[in-house]
Short mmCIF file of C-alpha atoms and ligand atoms in Angstrom, two decimals:
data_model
loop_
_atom_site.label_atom_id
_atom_site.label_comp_id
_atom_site.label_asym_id
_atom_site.label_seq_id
_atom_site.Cartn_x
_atom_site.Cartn_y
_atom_site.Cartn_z
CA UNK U 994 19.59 31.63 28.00
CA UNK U 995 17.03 29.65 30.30
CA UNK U 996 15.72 26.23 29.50
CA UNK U 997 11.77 27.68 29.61
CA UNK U 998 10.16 26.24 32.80
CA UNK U 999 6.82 25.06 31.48
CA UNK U 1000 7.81 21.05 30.09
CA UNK U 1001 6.60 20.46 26.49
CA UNK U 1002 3.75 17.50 25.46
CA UNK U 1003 5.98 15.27 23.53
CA UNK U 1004 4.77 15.65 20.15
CA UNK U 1005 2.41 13.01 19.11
CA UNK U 1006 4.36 10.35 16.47
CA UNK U 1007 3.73 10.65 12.91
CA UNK U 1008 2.90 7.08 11.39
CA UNK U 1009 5.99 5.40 9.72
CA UNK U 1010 4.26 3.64 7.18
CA UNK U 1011 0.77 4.39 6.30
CA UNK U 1012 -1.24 1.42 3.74
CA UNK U 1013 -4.69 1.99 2.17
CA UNK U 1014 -6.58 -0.76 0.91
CA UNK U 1015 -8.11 1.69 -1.43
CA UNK U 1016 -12.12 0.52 -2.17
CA UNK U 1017 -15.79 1.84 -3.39
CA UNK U 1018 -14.73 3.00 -6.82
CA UNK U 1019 -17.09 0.92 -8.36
CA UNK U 1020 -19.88 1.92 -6.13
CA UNK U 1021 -18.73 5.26 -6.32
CA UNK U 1022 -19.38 5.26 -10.65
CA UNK U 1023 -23.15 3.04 -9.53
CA UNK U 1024 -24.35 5.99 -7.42
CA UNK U 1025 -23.45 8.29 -10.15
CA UNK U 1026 -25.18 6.08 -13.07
CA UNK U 1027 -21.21 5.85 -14.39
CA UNK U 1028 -19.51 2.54 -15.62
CA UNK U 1029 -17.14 1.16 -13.10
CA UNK U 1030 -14.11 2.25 -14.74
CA UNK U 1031 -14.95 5.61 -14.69
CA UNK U 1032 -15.01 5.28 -10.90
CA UNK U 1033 -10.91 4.03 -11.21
CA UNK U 1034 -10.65 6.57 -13.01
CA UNK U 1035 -11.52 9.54 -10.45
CA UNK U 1036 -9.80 7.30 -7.62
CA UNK U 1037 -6.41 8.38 -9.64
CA UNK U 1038 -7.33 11.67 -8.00
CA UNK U 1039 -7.41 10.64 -4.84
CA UNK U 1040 -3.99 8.53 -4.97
CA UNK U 1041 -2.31 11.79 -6.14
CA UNK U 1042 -3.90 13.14 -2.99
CA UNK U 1043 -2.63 10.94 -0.38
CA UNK U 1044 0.72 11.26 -2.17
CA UNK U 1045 0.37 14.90 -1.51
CA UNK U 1046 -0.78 14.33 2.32
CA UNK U 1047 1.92 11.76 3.29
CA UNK U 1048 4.76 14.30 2.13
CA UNK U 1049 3.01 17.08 4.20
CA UNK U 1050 2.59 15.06 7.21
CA UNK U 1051 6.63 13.73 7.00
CA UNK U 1052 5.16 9.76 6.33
CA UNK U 1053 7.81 7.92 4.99
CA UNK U 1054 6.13 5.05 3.37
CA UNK U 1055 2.61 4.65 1.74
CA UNK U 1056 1.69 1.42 0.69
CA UNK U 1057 -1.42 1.38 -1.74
CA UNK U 1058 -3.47 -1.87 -2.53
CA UNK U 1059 -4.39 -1.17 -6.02
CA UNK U 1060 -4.39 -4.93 -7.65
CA UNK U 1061 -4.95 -7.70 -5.94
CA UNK U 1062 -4.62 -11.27 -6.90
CA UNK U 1063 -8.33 -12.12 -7.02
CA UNK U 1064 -8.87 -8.95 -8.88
CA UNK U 1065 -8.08 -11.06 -12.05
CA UNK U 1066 -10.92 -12.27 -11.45
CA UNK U 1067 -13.20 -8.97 -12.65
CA UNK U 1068 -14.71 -8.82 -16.27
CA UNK U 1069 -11.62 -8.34 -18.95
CA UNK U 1070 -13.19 -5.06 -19.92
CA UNK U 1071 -12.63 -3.79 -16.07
CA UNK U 1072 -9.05 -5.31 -15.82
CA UNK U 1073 -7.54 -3.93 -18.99
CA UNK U 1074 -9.10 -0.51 -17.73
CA UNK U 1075 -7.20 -0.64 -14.39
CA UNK U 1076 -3.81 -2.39 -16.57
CA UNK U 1077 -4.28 1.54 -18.78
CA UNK U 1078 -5.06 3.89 -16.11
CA UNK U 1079 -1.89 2.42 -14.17
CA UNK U 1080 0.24 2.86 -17.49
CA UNK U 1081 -1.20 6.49 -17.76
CA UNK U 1082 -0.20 7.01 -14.25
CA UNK U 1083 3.07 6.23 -14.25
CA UNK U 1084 3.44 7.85 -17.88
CA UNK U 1085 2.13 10.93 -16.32
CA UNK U 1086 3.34 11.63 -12.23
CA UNK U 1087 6.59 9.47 -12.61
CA UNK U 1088 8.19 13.19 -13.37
CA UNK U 1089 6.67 14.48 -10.50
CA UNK U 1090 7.12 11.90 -8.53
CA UNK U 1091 11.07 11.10 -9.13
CA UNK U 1092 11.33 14.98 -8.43
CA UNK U 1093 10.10 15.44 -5.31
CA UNK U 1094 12.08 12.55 -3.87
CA UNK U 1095 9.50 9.85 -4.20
CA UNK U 1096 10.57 5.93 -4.17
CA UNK U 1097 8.55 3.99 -6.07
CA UNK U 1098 8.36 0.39 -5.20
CA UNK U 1099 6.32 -2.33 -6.84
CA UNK U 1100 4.86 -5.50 -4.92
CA UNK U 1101 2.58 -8.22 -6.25
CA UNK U 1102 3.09 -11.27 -8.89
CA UNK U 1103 4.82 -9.45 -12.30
CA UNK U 1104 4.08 -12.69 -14.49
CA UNK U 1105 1.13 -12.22 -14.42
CA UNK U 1106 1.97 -8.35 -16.32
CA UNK U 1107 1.45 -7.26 -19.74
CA UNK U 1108 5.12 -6.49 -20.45
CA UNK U 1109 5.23 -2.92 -21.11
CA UNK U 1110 3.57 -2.59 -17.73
CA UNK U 1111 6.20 -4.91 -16.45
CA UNK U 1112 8.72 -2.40 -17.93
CA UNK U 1113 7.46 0.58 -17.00
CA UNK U 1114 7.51 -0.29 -13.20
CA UNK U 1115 11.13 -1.80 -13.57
CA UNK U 1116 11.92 2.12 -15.36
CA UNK U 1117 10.00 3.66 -12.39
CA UNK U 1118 12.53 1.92 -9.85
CA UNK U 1119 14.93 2.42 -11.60
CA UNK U 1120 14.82 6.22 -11.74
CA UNK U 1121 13.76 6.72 -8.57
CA UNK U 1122 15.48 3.87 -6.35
CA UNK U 1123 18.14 6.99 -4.51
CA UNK U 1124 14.49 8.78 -3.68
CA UNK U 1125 14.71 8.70 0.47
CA UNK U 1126 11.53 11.45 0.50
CA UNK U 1127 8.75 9.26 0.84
CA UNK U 1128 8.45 5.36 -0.40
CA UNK U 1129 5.50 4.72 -2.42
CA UNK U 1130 4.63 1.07 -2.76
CA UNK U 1131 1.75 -0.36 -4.98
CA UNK U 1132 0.46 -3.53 -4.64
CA UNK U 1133 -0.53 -5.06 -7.66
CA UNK U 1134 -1.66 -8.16 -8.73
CA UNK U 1135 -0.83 -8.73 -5.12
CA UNK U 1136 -2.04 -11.82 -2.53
CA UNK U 1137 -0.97 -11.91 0.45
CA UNK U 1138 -1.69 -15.67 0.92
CA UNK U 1139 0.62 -15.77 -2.44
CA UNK U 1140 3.40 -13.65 -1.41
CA UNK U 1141 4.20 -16.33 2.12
CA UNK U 1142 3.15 -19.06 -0.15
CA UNK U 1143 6.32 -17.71 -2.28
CA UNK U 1144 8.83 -17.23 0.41
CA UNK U 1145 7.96 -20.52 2.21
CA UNK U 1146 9.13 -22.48 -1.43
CA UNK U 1147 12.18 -20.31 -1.50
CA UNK U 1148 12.94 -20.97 2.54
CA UNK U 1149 11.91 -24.72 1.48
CA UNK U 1150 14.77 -24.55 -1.27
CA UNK U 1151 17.35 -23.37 1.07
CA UNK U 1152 16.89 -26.30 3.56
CA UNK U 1153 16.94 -28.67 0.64
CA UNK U 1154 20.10 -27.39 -0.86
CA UNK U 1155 21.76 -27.66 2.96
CA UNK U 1156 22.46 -23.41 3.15
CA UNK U 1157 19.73 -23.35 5.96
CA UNK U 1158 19.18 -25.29 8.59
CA UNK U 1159 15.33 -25.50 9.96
CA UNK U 1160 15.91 -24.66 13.51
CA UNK U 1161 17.32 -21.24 11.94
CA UNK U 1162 14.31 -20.53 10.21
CA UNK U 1163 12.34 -17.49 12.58
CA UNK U 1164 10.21 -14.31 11.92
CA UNK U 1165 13.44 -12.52 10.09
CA UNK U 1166 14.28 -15.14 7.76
CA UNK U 1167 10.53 -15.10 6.81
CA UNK U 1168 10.52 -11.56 6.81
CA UNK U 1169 13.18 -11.59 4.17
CA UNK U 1170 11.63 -13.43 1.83
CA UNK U 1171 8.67 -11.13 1.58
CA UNK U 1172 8.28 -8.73 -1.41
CA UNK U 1173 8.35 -5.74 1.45
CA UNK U 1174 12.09 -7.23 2.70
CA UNK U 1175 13.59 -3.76 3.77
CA UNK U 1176 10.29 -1.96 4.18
CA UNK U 1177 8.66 -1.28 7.91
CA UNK U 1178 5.93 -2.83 9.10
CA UNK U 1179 2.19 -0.67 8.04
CA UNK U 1180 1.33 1.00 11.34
CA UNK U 1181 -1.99 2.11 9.96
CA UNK U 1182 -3.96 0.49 7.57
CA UNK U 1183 -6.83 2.74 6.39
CA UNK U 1184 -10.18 0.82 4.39
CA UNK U 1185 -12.20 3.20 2.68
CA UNK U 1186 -15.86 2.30 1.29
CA UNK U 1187 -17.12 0.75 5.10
CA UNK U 1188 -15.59 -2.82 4.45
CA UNK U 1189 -14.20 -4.10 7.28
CA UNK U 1190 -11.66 -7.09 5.99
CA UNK U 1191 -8.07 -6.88 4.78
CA UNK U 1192 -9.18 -9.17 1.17
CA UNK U 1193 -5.75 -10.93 1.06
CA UNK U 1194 -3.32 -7.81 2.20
CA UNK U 1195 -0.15 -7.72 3.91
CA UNK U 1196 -1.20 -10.88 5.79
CA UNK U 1197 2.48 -11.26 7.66
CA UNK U 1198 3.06 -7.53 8.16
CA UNK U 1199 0.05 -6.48 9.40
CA UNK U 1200 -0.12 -8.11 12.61
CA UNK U 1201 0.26 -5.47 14.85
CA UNK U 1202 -0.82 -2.61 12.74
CA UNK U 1203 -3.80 -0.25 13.78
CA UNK U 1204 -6.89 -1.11 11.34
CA UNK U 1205 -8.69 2.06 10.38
CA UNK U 1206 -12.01 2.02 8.62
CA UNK U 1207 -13.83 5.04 6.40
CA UNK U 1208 -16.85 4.69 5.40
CA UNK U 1209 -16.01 7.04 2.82
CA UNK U 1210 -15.87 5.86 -0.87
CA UNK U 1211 -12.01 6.28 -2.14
CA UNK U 1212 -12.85 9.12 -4.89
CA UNK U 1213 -14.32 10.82 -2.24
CA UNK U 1214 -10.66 10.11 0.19
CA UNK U 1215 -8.21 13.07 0.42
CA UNK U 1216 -5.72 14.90 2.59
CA UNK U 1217 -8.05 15.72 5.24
CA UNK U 1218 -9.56 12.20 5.59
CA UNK U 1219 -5.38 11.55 5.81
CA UNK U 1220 -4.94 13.47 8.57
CA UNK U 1221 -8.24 12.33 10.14
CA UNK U 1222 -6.69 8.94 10.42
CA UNK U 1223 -3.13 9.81 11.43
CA UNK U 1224 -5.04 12.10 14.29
CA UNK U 1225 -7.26 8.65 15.24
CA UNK U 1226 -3.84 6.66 15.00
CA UNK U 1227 -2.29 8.90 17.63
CA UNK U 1228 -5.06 8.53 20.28
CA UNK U 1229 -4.56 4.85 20.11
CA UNK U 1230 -2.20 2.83 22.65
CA UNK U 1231 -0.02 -0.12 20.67
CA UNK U 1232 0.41 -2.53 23.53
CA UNK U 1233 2.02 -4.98 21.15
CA UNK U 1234 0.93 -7.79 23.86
CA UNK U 1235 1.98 -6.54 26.77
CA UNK U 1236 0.03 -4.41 29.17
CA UNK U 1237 0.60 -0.54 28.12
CA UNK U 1238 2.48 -0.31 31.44
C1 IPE Z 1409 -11.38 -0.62 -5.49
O1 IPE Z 1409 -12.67 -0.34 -5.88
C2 IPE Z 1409 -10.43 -0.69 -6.65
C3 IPE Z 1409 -9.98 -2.05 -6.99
C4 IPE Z 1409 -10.30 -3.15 -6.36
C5 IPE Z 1409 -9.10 -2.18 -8.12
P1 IPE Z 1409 -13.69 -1.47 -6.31
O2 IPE Z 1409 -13.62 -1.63 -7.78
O3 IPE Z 1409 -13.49 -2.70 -5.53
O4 IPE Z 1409 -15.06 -0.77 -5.91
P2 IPE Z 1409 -16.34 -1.46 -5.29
O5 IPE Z 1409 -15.91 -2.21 -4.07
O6 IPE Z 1409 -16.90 -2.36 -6.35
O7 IPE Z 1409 -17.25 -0.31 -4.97
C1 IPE Z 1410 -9.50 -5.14 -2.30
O1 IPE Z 1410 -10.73 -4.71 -2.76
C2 IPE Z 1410 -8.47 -4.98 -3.38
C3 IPE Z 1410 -8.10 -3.61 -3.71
C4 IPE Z 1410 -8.54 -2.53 -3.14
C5 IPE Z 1410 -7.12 -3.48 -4.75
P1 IPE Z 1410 -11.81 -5.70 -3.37
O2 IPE Z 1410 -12.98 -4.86 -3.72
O3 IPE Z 1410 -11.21 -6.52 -4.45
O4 IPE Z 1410 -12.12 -6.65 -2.13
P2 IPE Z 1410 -13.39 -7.56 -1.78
O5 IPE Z 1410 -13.65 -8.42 -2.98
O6 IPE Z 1410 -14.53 -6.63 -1.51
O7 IPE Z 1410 -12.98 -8.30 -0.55
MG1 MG Z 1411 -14.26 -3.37 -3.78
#
């Protein structure tokens, strides 16, 4: 048989790794005259979404901010809401989850943990660390600022114990002291709610990814806003410093 004679666009690449700082629950519940937590709550929704979209579109890891380290910060009340809704939604999609080949992977400060919570994420990866599907990583209780802080004191250690020397210390050996050691680098990171700012996420890892912003609330987010910003992430030339040439 003939090769056909007309040449084929290459298809466009699907993102590797897509992260979501996931915000405007809160103002989400305010427009509706709801209390904040009800606004987390709904968000759940649209996490199961995204799950959904990433599998459909063939991404292979989705990194969601859903803790950060400032969050602490927010009245007890709102805290001990998130700490529930993330027990109920492990409790609830880790089935699901572990069945349809989904990874999960847990970033962020544990101590700081109640420790069932602390548990159930160490159960999650454990039943689901052969998953190769798709690689869902949360971030919670989460700083970036916290996480190089970290791998600086362990790099520090090595030097003073005489394994490393400094002159060996580069981008890799950083790298590998990072909670994401083994994970690609975000090529899209999507803000929902209009905020432009990254608040303290993936500071190392996202220096060359594309920065998408929705001014969509995140209850609102869902497979077509997904593909909206995989479509934008295609028409957009990575010149990693050089000149696209
Ligand atoms: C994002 O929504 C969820 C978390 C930070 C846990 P917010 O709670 O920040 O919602 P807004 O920004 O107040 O609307
Ligand atoms: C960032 O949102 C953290 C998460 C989405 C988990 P915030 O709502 O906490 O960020 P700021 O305070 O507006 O920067
Ligand atoms: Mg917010």
């Amino acid at each position: 048989m003939s090769e056909p004679v007309v040449s084929q666009a290459a298809e466009p690449a699907v993102p590797r790794h897509v992260a979501i700082i996931m915000d405007g629950n809160g103002r989400w519940a305010k427009a509706r005259g709801l209390p904040r937590n009800l606004g987390h709550r709904q968000g759940v929704d649209a996490v199961r979404e995204v799950v959904r979209g990433c599998r459909s579109l063939g991404i292979r890891y989705l990194t969601l901010y859903a803790f950060s380290s400032e969050n602490w910060k927010r009245p007890q009340s709102e805290v001990s809401g998130l700490m529930d809704l993330l027990r109920l939604y492990i409790r609830r999609e880790l089935k699901e989850l572990a069945g349809g080949g989904v990874r999960i992977r847990v970033i962020g400060d544990r101590s700081k943990l109640d420790a069932d919570i602390r548990d159930l994420i160490a159960d999650a990866e454990a039943q689901t660390r052969d998953n190769t599907v798709l690689t869902l990583v949360i971030a919670l209780s989460y700083g970036g600022q916290d996480e190089i802080v970290a791998a600086c004191r362990r790099i520090a250690e090595e030097v003073a114990a005489g394994r490393l020397q400094p002159e060996q210390i580069d981008a890799g050996v950083v790298a590998g002291q990072l909670h994401t050691v083994g994970i690609p680098d975000p090529d899209i990171v999507i803000r929902t709610s209009g905020e432009q700012r990254l608040s303290n996420f993936l500071l190392w890892q996202t220096a060359y990814s594309e920065l998408i912003f929705v001014d969509k609330l995140w209850p609102d987010f869902g497979q077509q806003d997904l593909a909206a910003a995989v479509a934008e992430f295609q028409r957009r030339e990575r010149r990693y410093g050089g000149t696209g040439e």
